[in-house]
Short mmCIF file of C-alpha atoms in Angstrom, two decimals:
data_model
loop_
_atom_site.label_atom_id
_atom_site.label_comp_id
_atom_site.label_asym_id
_atom_site.label_seq_id
_atom_site.Cartn_x
_atom_site.Cartn_y
_atom_site.Cartn_z
CA MET A 1 -37.56 72.75 348.71
CA LYS A 2 -40.17 71.83 351.42
CA ILE A 3 -42.10 68.48 350.47
CA LYS A 4 -45.35 70.56 350.92
CA ASP A 5 -44.14 72.80 347.81
CA LEU A 6 -43.86 69.59 345.50
CA ALA A 7 -47.32 68.93 346.48
CA GLY A 8 -48.40 72.09 345.71
CA THR A 9 -52.72 72.17 344.62
CA SER A 10 -52.46 69.22 342.62
CA PHE A 11 -52.06 66.46 345.31
CA PRO A 12 -54.57 66.95 348.03
CA GLU A 13 -54.30 63.63 348.73
CA LEU A 14 -50.99 64.03 350.05
CA SER A 15 -51.41 67.40 351.08
CA ALA A 16 -53.54 66.11 353.33
CA GLN A 17 -51.17 64.17 355.08
CA LEU A 18 -48.38 66.06 355.64
CA THR A 19 -49.64 66.74 358.64
CA GLY A 20 -47.14 68.82 361.56
CA ASP A 21 -43.41 68.54 360.90
CA ALA A 22 -43.79 66.23 357.80
CA SER A 23 -45.03 69.15 355.77
CA ASP A 24 -41.39 71.03 356.73
CA ILE A 25 -39.27 67.90 355.18
CA GLU A 26 -36.54 69.42 352.92
CA ILE A 27 -35.96 67.84 349.52
CA GLY A 28 -32.84 68.15 348.54
CA GLY A 29 -33.25 65.78 344.92
CA ILE A 30 -36.15 63.76 343.58
CA THR A 31 -35.31 60.01 341.73
CA ALA A 32 -37.63 57.11 341.10
CA ASP A 33 -34.17 54.99 340.91
CA SER A 34 -33.26 53.56 344.72
CA ARG A 35 -29.23 53.66 343.43
CA GLU A 36 -29.14 57.26 342.46
CA VAL A 37 -30.82 58.00 346.23
CA LYS A 38 -28.60 60.71 348.01
CA PRO A 39 -28.89 61.82 351.32
CA GLY A 40 -32.16 64.63 351.73
CA ASP A 41 -33.37 63.07 348.27
CA LEU A 42 -37.02 62.12 347.77
CA PHE A 43 -38.30 58.60 346.31
CA VAL A 44 -40.85 58.29 344.38
CA ALA A 45 -41.40 54.66 343.59
CA VAL A 46 -42.99 53.52 340.58
CA ALA A 47 -44.37 50.30 339.12
CA GLY A 48 -42.33 49.57 336.00
CA THR A 49 -42.60 46.69 333.34
CA LYS A 50 -40.15 44.78 334.79
CA ALA A 51 -40.12 46.07 338.47
CA ASN A 52 -41.64 47.62 341.29
CA GLY A 53 -40.05 50.64 343.00
CA ALA A 54 -41.77 49.66 345.97
CA ALA A 55 -39.57 47.07 346.28
CA TYR A 56 -36.76 49.20 346.57
CA ILE A 57 -38.07 51.74 349.25
CA ALA A 58 -35.97 50.25 351.85
CA ASP A 59 -32.71 50.66 350.03
CA ALA A 60 -33.70 54.41 349.38
CA ILE A 61 -34.05 54.67 352.59
CA ALA A 62 -30.44 53.25 353.52
CA ARG A 63 -29.22 55.51 351.41
CA GLY A 64 -30.76 58.27 353.19
CA ALA A 65 -33.64 59.26 351.48
CA ALA A 66 -35.40 62.43 353.25
CA ALA A 67 -38.82 60.90 352.06
CA VAL A 68 -40.67 58.21 350.11
CA VAL A 69 -43.75 58.55 348.17
CA ALA A 70 -45.10 55.29 346.81
CA ALA A 71 -48.53 53.46 345.99
CA ASP A 72 -48.56 51.74 349.72
CA ALA A 73 -47.34 53.33 352.47
CA HIS A 74 -47.31 49.88 354.76
CA VAL A 75 -43.65 50.68 355.60
CA ASP A 76 -42.72 50.34 359.25
CA ALA A 77 -39.47 53.20 359.42
CA GLY A 78 -38.34 56.25 361.12
CA THR A 79 -38.50 57.86 357.35
CA PRO A 80 -42.06 59.41 356.45
CA VAL A 81 -43.54 57.20 353.63
CA PHE A 82 -46.51 58.65 352.15
CA SER A 83 -49.56 56.85 350.11
CA LEU A 84 -50.34 58.42 346.68
CA SER A 85 -52.76 56.43 344.36
CA GLU A 86 -50.32 58.28 341.21
CA PRO A 87 -47.03 57.98 342.11
CA ARG A 88 -46.02 58.50 338.52
CA ARG A 89 -48.04 61.67 337.63
CA PHE A 90 -46.61 62.78 341.20
CA LEU A 91 -43.07 62.21 340.17
CA ALA A 92 -43.86 64.12 336.75
CA LYS A 93 -45.54 67.27 338.36
CA ALA A 94 -42.84 67.12 341.18
CA ALA A 95 -40.18 67.12 338.98
CA ALA A 96 -41.18 70.51 337.51
CA ALA A 97 -41.95 72.27 340.58
CA PHE A 98 -38.34 71.31 341.63
CA TYR A 99 -36.62 72.10 338.43
CA GLY A 100 -39.03 74.93 338.07
CA ARG A 101 -37.56 76.68 335.02
CA GLN A 102 -38.71 75.84 331.20
CA PRO A 103 -39.01 77.59 327.81
CA GLU A 104 -41.08 79.75 327.34
CA THR A 105 -42.90 78.57 324.41
CA MET A 106 -42.86 74.60 324.40
CA VAL A 107 -44.39 72.06 322.15
CA ALA A 108 -45.17 68.37 321.27
CA VAL A 109 -45.40 66.16 318.74
CA THR A 110 -47.25 62.32 319.16
CA GLY A 111 -47.70 59.72 316.45
CA THR A 112 -46.36 56.83 315.28
CA ALA A 113 -43.94 58.36 312.59
CA GLY A 114 -42.34 61.54 311.67
CA LYS A 115 -41.83 62.53 315.23
CA THR A 116 -38.39 63.31 315.16
CA SER A 117 -38.56 65.18 311.79
CA VAL A 118 -40.98 67.40 312.92
CA ALA A 119 -39.48 68.38 316.35
CA SER A 120 -36.62 68.80 314.52
CA PHE A 121 -37.97 70.80 311.48
CA THR A 122 -40.00 72.87 314.52
CA ARG A 123 -36.77 73.94 315.66
CA GLN A 124 -35.09 75.08 312.48
CA ILE A 125 -38.19 77.16 311.50
CA TRP A 126 -37.94 78.86 314.83
CA ALA A 127 -33.95 79.13 314.67
CA HIS A 128 -34.26 80.75 310.86
CA SER A 129 -36.89 83.15 313.09
CA GLY A 130 -33.67 84.08 314.84
CA LEU A 131 -35.17 82.35 317.64
CA SER A 132 -33.21 80.60 320.17
CA ALA A 133 -34.25 77.16 319.84
CA ALA A 134 -34.18 73.15 320.81
CA MET A 135 -35.55 69.99 320.13
CA ILE A 136 -35.58 66.65 322.51
CA GLY A 137 -36.38 63.22 320.89
CA THR A 138 -34.96 60.04 319.76
CA THR A 139 -31.95 61.35 318.13
CA GLY A 140 -31.36 63.44 321.55
CA VAL A 141 -30.84 67.55 322.05
CA VAL A 142 -29.85 69.64 319.78
CA ALA A 143 -30.08 73.26 320.81
CA PRO A 144 -27.33 76.25 320.55
CA GLY A 145 -24.21 75.03 321.59
CA ARG A 146 -25.61 71.26 322.30
CA ASN A 147 -25.69 68.40 320.03
CA GLU A 148 -26.18 65.76 322.17
CA TYR A 149 -26.89 61.80 320.96
CA GLY A 150 -29.75 60.55 323.10
CA SER A 151 -31.78 56.90 322.99
CA LEU A 152 -35.15 58.06 324.99
CA THR A 153 -37.98 59.23 322.70
CA THR A 154 -39.16 60.79 325.52
CA PRO A 155 -36.95 60.92 328.98
CA ASP A 156 -37.66 60.28 332.19
CA PRO A 157 -39.65 63.49 334.20
CA VAL A 158 -36.84 63.76 335.88
CA SER A 159 -33.97 64.02 333.48
CA LEU A 160 -36.21 65.45 331.41
CA HIS A 161 -37.03 68.59 333.82
CA LYS A 162 -33.73 68.99 334.71
CA LEU A 163 -33.03 69.09 331.26
CA LEU A 164 -35.36 71.98 330.42
CA ALA A 165 -34.08 74.09 333.29
CA GLU A 166 -31.04 73.99 332.10
CA LEU A 167 -32.12 74.52 328.36
CA ALA A 168 -33.82 77.95 330.17
CA GLY A 169 -30.83 78.73 331.97
CA GLU A 170 -28.94 79.07 328.58
CA GLY A 171 -31.34 80.81 327.51
CA VAL A 172 -33.45 78.81 324.94
CA THR A 173 -36.89 80.31 324.36
CA HIS A 174 -38.39 77.49 322.19
CA ALA A 175 -38.35 73.76 322.29
CA ALA A 176 -39.76 71.16 320.66
CA MET A 177 -39.88 67.66 321.87
CA GLU A 178 -41.31 64.10 320.91
CA ALA A 179 -44.32 62.69 322.80
CA SER A 180 -44.12 58.72 322.87
CA SER A 181 -47.42 56.85 323.55
CA HIS A 182 -44.84 55.31 326.44
CA GLY A 183 -44.16 58.33 327.61
CA LEU A 184 -47.63 59.82 327.19
CA ASP A 185 -48.80 56.43 329.12
CA GLN A 186 -46.49 56.72 331.98
CA ASN A 187 -47.17 60.14 332.65
CA ARG A 188 -43.63 61.36 331.56
CA LEU A 189 -44.63 64.84 330.08
CA ASP A 190 -47.02 65.99 332.72
CA GLY A 191 -46.05 69.03 334.24
CA VAL A 192 -44.36 70.18 330.85
CA ARG A 193 -46.10 73.36 330.45
CA LEU A 194 -47.61 73.24 326.57
CA ALA A 195 -48.17 76.39 324.00
CA ALA A 196 -49.12 73.60 321.17
CA ALA A 197 -49.34 69.75 320.10
CA ALA A 198 -49.47 68.21 317.34
CA PHE A 199 -50.23 64.59 315.55
CA THR A 200 -48.99 62.78 312.64
CA ASN A 201 -50.36 59.81 311.70
CA LEU A 202 -50.58 56.16 313.79
CA GLY A 203 -49.54 52.78 312.11
CA ARG A 204 -48.55 49.49 313.78
CA ASP A 205 -45.96 50.01 316.41
CA HIS A 206 -45.46 48.40 320.31
CA MET A 207 -47.91 46.36 320.62
CA ASP A 208 -45.91 44.21 322.52
CA TYR A 209 -46.63 47.35 325.34
CA HIS A 210 -50.33 48.27 324.07
CA PRO A 211 -53.00 45.61 324.40
CA THR A 212 -54.84 46.92 321.62
CA VAL A 213 -54.36 49.29 318.86
CA GLU A 214 -56.60 51.93 320.20
CA HIS A 215 -55.23 51.86 323.92
CA TYR A 216 -52.16 53.00 321.86
CA MET A 217 -54.09 55.74 320.44
CA ALA A 218 -55.66 56.72 323.67
CA SER A 219 -52.15 56.78 325.00
CA LYS A 220 -50.77 59.63 322.57
CA MET A 221 -54.56 61.57 322.88
CA ARG A 222 -53.47 62.44 326.35
CA LEU A 223 -51.81 64.78 324.98
CA PHE A 224 -54.66 66.83 323.72
CA GLY A 225 -56.82 65.73 326.27
CA ALA A 226 -54.71 65.77 329.73
CA LEU A 227 -51.60 67.67 329.13
CA LEU A 228 -52.59 70.94 326.29
CA PRO A 229 -54.51 73.59 328.45
CA LYS A 230 -57.51 73.94 326.73
CA GLY A 231 -58.32 76.44 324.12
CA SER A 232 -54.50 75.58 322.81
CA PRO A 233 -53.35 75.51 318.78
CA ALA A 234 -53.79 71.14 317.73
CA VAL A 235 -52.02 70.43 314.51
CA ILE A 236 -53.25 67.57 313.16
CA PHE A 237 -52.36 65.77 309.96
CA ALA A 238 -55.29 65.47 307.99
CA ASP A 239 -54.59 63.03 305.44
CA ASP A 240 -53.91 59.40 307.73
CA GLN A 241 -56.50 57.03 308.63
CA TRP A 242 -56.51 57.65 312.05
CA SER A 243 -57.06 61.33 311.57
CA ALA A 244 -60.51 62.14 311.77
CA GLU A 245 -60.32 60.30 315.42
CA ALA A 246 -57.15 62.60 316.71
CA ILE A 247 -60.02 65.70 315.72
CA ALA A 248 -62.53 64.11 317.58
CA ALA A 249 -60.19 63.80 320.73
CA ALA A 250 -58.53 67.24 320.07
CA ARG A 251 -62.12 68.73 319.64
CA LYS A 252 -63.86 66.98 322.64
CA ALA A 253 -60.69 68.02 324.97
CA GLY A 254 -61.63 72.03 324.14
CA GLN A 255 -59.11 72.53 321.51
CA ASP A 256 -58.17 74.99 318.46
CA VAL A 257 -57.77 72.47 316.07
CA ARG A 258 -55.90 73.06 312.66
CA THR A 259 -55.52 70.41 310.25
CA VAL A 260 -52.86 70.30 307.55
CA GLY A 261 -52.48 68.23 304.52
CA ARG A 262 -54.55 67.60 301.13
CA ASN A 263 -57.61 67.57 303.20
CA GLY A 264 -55.85 70.43 305.97
CA ASP A 265 -58.44 73.64 306.22
CA PHE A 266 -55.02 75.21 308.26
CA ILE A 267 -52.65 74.40 305.70
CA SER A 268 -53.89 73.35 302.74
CA LEU A 269 -51.45 71.38 300.23
CA LYS A 270 -52.69 71.27 296.68
CA ARG A 271 -49.84 70.43 294.70
CA VAL A 272 -46.46 68.23 294.97
CA GLU A 273 -43.42 67.52 292.61
CA HIS A 274 -41.11 64.69 293.34
CA PHE A 275 -37.59 64.93 292.34
CA ARG A 276 -34.25 62.82 293.66
CA HIS A 277 -33.44 65.38 295.94
CA LYS A 278 -36.37 67.85 296.68
CA GLN A 279 -39.67 68.05 296.47
CA SER A 280 -41.99 71.65 295.75
CA ALA A 281 -45.29 72.00 297.10
CA GLU A 282 -48.24 74.63 296.05
CA VAL A 283 -49.87 75.29 299.72
CA HIS A 284 -53.05 77.48 300.36
CA VAL A 285 -53.19 79.27 303.72
CA GLY A 286 -56.41 81.01 304.11
CA ASP A 287 -56.48 83.67 300.73
CA ASP A 288 -52.83 83.67 300.64
CA ILE A 289 -51.17 80.89 298.27
CA PHE A 290 -47.49 79.85 298.81
CA GLU A 291 -44.82 78.10 296.55
CA ILE A 292 -42.56 75.83 298.97
CA HIS A 293 -39.49 73.76 298.12
CA VAL A 294 -38.63 70.95 300.41
CA PRO A 295 -34.91 69.91 300.23
CA LEU A 296 -35.39 66.05 301.04
CA ALA A 297 -36.71 63.10 299.11
CA GLY A 298 -40.23 61.54 300.49
CA ASP A 299 -43.96 62.54 300.10
CA PHE A 300 -43.99 61.73 304.01
CA GLN A 301 -41.22 64.60 304.57
CA VAL A 302 -43.98 66.90 302.88
CA ALA A 303 -46.53 66.25 305.46
CA ASN A 304 -43.89 66.31 308.00
CA ALA A 305 -42.85 69.50 306.92
CA LEU A 306 -46.15 71.01 307.11
CA VAL A 307 -47.10 69.59 310.66
CA ALA A 308 -43.46 71.39 311.92
CA ALA A 309 -44.52 74.85 310.25
CA GLY A 310 -48.26 74.77 311.65
CA LEU A 311 -46.84 74.27 314.82
CA ALA A 312 -44.43 77.37 314.30
CA MET A 313 -47.43 79.43 313.29
CA SER A 314 -49.06 78.47 315.76
CA THR A 315 -46.34 79.96 318.05
CA GLY A 316 -45.58 83.57 316.42
CA ILE A 317 -43.74 82.63 313.08
CA THR A 318 -45.40 84.11 310.05
CA ALA A 319 -46.72 81.88 307.25
CA LYS A 320 -44.08 83.63 305.09
CA ALA A 321 -41.52 82.99 307.40
CA ALA A 322 -42.48 79.17 308.01
CA PHE A 323 -42.28 78.07 304.26
CA SER A 324 -39.39 80.28 303.71
CA ALA A 325 -37.35 78.27 306.15
CA LEU A 326 -38.59 75.24 304.66
CA GLU A 327 -36.36 75.72 301.65
CA LYS A 328 -33.37 75.69 304.21
CA LEU A 329 -34.35 72.18 306.04
CA GLN A 330 -31.93 69.52 307.30
CA GLY A 331 -33.37 66.05 307.73
CA ALA A 332 -33.05 64.82 310.91
CA SER A 333 -29.95 61.58 311.40
CA GLY A 334 -31.25 58.41 309.73
CA ARG A 335 -34.76 59.84 308.34
CA LEU A 336 -34.32 58.78 304.64
CA GLU A 337 -30.58 60.45 304.76
CA LEU A 338 -28.46 60.22 301.40
CA VAL A 339 -25.54 58.72 302.59
CA GLY A 340 -23.80 58.63 299.58
CA GLN A 341 -24.17 57.42 296.01
CA THR A 342 -21.87 55.11 293.44
CA ARG A 343 -19.96 56.04 290.31
CA ASP A 344 -22.97 55.32 288.37
CA GLY A 345 -25.17 57.59 290.38
CA ALA A 346 -26.99 54.87 292.49
CA LEU A 347 -28.14 56.45 295.72
CA ALA A 348 -27.69 54.74 298.73
CA TYR A 349 -29.87 55.72 301.93
CA VAL A 350 -30.27 55.13 305.87
CA ASP A 351 -33.78 55.16 307.41
CA TYR A 352 -34.88 54.36 311.22
CA ALA A 353 -38.21 52.69 309.44
CA HIS A 354 -38.67 49.70 312.38
CA LYS A 355 -42.71 49.87 311.94
CA PRO A 356 -44.77 48.35 308.77
CA ASP A 357 -45.93 51.54 307.93
CA ALA A 358 -42.72 53.99 308.30
CA LEU A 359 -41.10 50.57 305.81
CA ALA A 360 -43.83 51.23 303.32
CA ASN A 361 -43.58 54.93 303.71
CA VAL A 362 -40.29 54.77 302.99
CA LEU A 363 -40.32 52.39 299.57
CA GLU A 364 -43.20 54.06 298.05
CA SER A 365 -41.21 57.45 298.65
CA VAL A 366 -38.20 56.52 296.30
CA ARG A 367 -40.25 54.63 294.00
CA PRO A 368 -41.11 57.68 291.93
CA PHE A 369 -37.40 59.06 291.00
CA THR A 370 -35.96 55.06 290.95
CA THR A 371 -35.40 54.62 287.08
CA GLY A 372 -33.80 51.13 288.47
CA ARG A 373 -34.30 48.83 291.17
CA VAL A 374 -35.35 49.31 294.91
CA ILE A 375 -32.70 47.40 297.06
CA ILE A 376 -33.20 47.10 300.72
CA VAL A 377 -31.80 45.82 303.76
CA PHE A 378 -33.48 45.61 307.18
CA GLY A 379 -34.62 43.56 310.31
CA CYS A 380 -36.56 44.02 313.01
CA GLY A 381 -35.49 44.13 316.75
CA GLY A 382 -35.49 41.86 319.73
CA ASP A 383 -37.87 42.00 322.57
CA ARG A 384 -40.49 43.97 320.67
CA ASP A 385 -43.64 43.47 318.85
CA LYS A 386 -43.59 40.07 317.44
CA GLY A 387 -46.52 40.47 315.00
CA LYS A 388 -44.90 43.29 313.11
CA ARG A 389 -42.24 40.80 311.63
CA PRO A 390 -44.05 38.61 308.69
CA ILE A 391 -46.06 42.21 308.25
CA MET A 392 -42.57 43.93 307.44
CA GLY A 393 -41.27 41.45 305.67
CA GLU A 394 -45.00 41.17 302.99
CA ILE A 395 -43.91 44.80 302.78
CA ALA A 396 -40.64 44.63 301.42
CA SER A 397 -40.99 41.94 299.13
CA ARG A 398 -43.78 43.79 297.54
CA LEU A 399 -42.74 47.50 297.17
CA ALA A 400 -39.02 46.59 296.92
CA ASP A 401 -37.20 44.49 293.57
CA VAL A 402 -34.47 42.81 296.05
CA VAL A 403 -34.88 42.46 299.81
CA ILE A 404 -31.97 41.41 302.22
CA VAL A 405 -33.09 40.75 305.48
CA THR A 406 -30.64 41.07 308.15
CA ASP A 407 -30.16 41.09 312.17
CA ASP A 408 -31.28 44.55 313.54
CA ASN A 409 -31.04 44.65 317.72
CA PRO A 410 -31.37 40.71 318.58
CA ARG A 411 -31.24 41.95 322.07
CA SER A 412 -32.43 38.90 324.20
CA GLU A 413 -33.98 36.99 321.35
CA VAL A 414 -32.23 34.33 319.35
CA PRO A 415 -31.33 36.15 315.97
CA GLU A 416 -32.02 33.57 314.07
CA VAL A 417 -35.65 33.07 315.17
CA ILE A 418 -36.38 37.17 314.43
CA ARG A 419 -34.88 36.27 310.86
CA ALA A 420 -37.02 33.27 310.16
CA GLU A 421 -40.72 35.30 311.10
CA ILE A 422 -39.47 37.96 308.99
CA MET A 423 -39.04 35.38 306.00
CA ALA A 424 -41.88 34.18 306.30
CA GLY A 425 -43.89 36.99 304.75
CA ALA A 426 -41.17 37.86 302.63
CA ASN A 427 -41.51 35.83 299.37
CA GLY A 428 -38.13 35.54 297.79
CA ALA A 429 -35.93 37.44 300.32
CA THR A 430 -32.21 36.62 300.86
CA GLU A 431 -30.85 36.19 304.26
CA ILE A 432 -27.70 37.49 305.74
CA ALA A 433 -26.90 37.37 309.25
CA ASP A 434 -23.93 39.85 309.41
CA ARG A 435 -25.73 43.10 309.20
CA ALA A 436 -22.55 44.66 307.94
CA GLU A 437 -22.28 42.20 305.26
CA ALA A 438 -25.72 42.47 304.24
CA ILE A 439 -24.96 46.04 303.50
CA ARG A 440 -21.81 44.97 301.62
CA THR A 441 -23.54 42.85 299.48
CA ALA A 442 -26.33 45.45 298.67
CA VAL A 443 -24.20 48.15 297.93
CA GLY A 444 -22.13 45.58 295.76
CA MET A 445 -25.44 44.82 293.76
CA LEU A 446 -26.05 48.69 292.79
CA LYS A 447 -26.71 49.40 289.40
CA THR A 448 -27.19 52.80 287.59
CA GLY A 449 -30.92 54.21 288.37
CA ASP A 450 -31.17 51.64 291.87
CA THR A 451 -31.73 52.62 295.05
CA LEU A 452 -30.63 51.43 298.36
CA ILE A 453 -32.27 51.85 301.88
CA VAL A 454 -30.76 50.47 304.55
CA ALA A 455 -33.46 50.54 307.33
CA GLY A 456 -34.19 50.17 311.21
CA LYS A 457 -31.33 51.48 312.72
CA GLY A 458 -31.26 55.22 311.72
CA HIS A 459 -29.48 57.12 313.74
CA GLU A 460 -27.87 54.06 316.05
CA GLU A 461 -24.45 54.17 316.78
CA GLY A 462 -24.52 50.76 318.20
CA GLN A 463 -25.98 47.00 317.80
CA THR A 464 -27.67 45.43 321.00
CA ILE A 465 -26.52 41.46 320.98
CA GLY A 466 -27.85 39.74 324.13
CA SER A 467 -26.80 42.41 326.88
CA VAL A 468 -24.39 44.14 325.05
CA THR A 469 -24.43 46.89 322.77
CA LEU A 470 -21.48 46.50 320.44
CA PRO A 471 -20.33 49.91 318.32
CA PHE A 472 -22.46 50.22 314.72
CA SER A 473 -23.21 52.61 312.30
CA ASP A 474 -25.78 51.78 309.36
CA HIS A 475 -24.08 55.13 308.04
CA ALA A 476 -20.57 54.36 308.41
CA GLU A 477 -20.90 50.63 306.83
CA VAL A 478 -22.89 52.08 303.64
CA ARG A 479 -19.76 54.52 303.58
CA LYS A 480 -17.31 51.94 303.51
CA ALA A 481 -18.96 49.50 301.16
CA LEU A 482 -19.27 52.87 298.90
CA GLY A 483 -15.70 52.82 299.17
CA GLY A 484 -14.75 49.80 298.57
CA LEU A 485 -16.56 49.96 295.45
#
């Protein structure tokens, strides 16, 4: 593909520089990592949080880059270096043009909590209707013939568009993906051709990246204002404290706003009954009344299911088919996932909750069916928002009966310091550094009627200490502990 085709009509700033032979430069690949440059590739130098790609232009050229796009083009080299004010956005748009194909129907969901579940549920509803569907998110990629573990909520744009082209080539027609605030702020989803988008909620998270919660929200609202084509369905959960702002942002962008939940006008939730392993609800869609059954615990899972149903219905699925599919939902890995129980019937769950609102939601969700004690094991990740640690400690000690504070992924921080910051807000909590030991101790406490939640890592299969990630699974440790009773 020629570089002029990558510039298209979206980047007149670049097109103006493509004079003479420059416009016909043949591009064999695209990357923002100089180490991955192959002869004939286009290297796009983007500024990251830890390093600026401009520092690696010489390395990219030495490896055979055919051309370079950067914020500053002041490089004296035989290889053309083009100046562009928004190299991140260009990277995403160019990757979309280079790889070309995408599933015909793409949807994206943003919010602090629930993104993985909504993307997973939407895929399952589509699949229930006989469509070839995929999901892309924190837990990886799930599609016909694929179940690949991942680690990033929103992949980098080159990897994303390569993946979308592969899925389309494999016959996938519908795909649901998560849209993180980082991914939206860094233009990673630019170039994805969306048919609909959704918002779940907003709570405290990523305050190590976003200077204010307002900036955090504004980054998420790029989904409606910058990426979703005008007039498209915007499915918004109506019962969150930030719902009104999300609705206003979507309407300002000219979107077709469709709200769901107790205050919803598209799907209106009228009644919910909570059971140990399922929930039943009555919902209204226009003049039609449906009795729905969600085979998952937690009030928040009903909210996620309604958002997913809203996305599915906004992309051609009937209400009857969407709600029928909810009865067969499988929860996303590590999202209030029942891992096992003791001989006395005490339940043990693994949950990904690693932010204040999510921790509160999961603790409140198990209380209605817990006749004994709620026991929680959790920690906080290193090199992340430090301000949430005492907040999460306070939430745990207020909403659980027994709290064990342990290590999560300390990364480059001192684990003892992280635990101390959590303990500052966790009145009466017990501190056990070793996560496996903390889980064994909690399982050993379980009595009839108790519920255990091991929170923070969810689906993750490793624990990062320093710069090393060691094999570790909350699921495996809980099962091991239950087996040892």
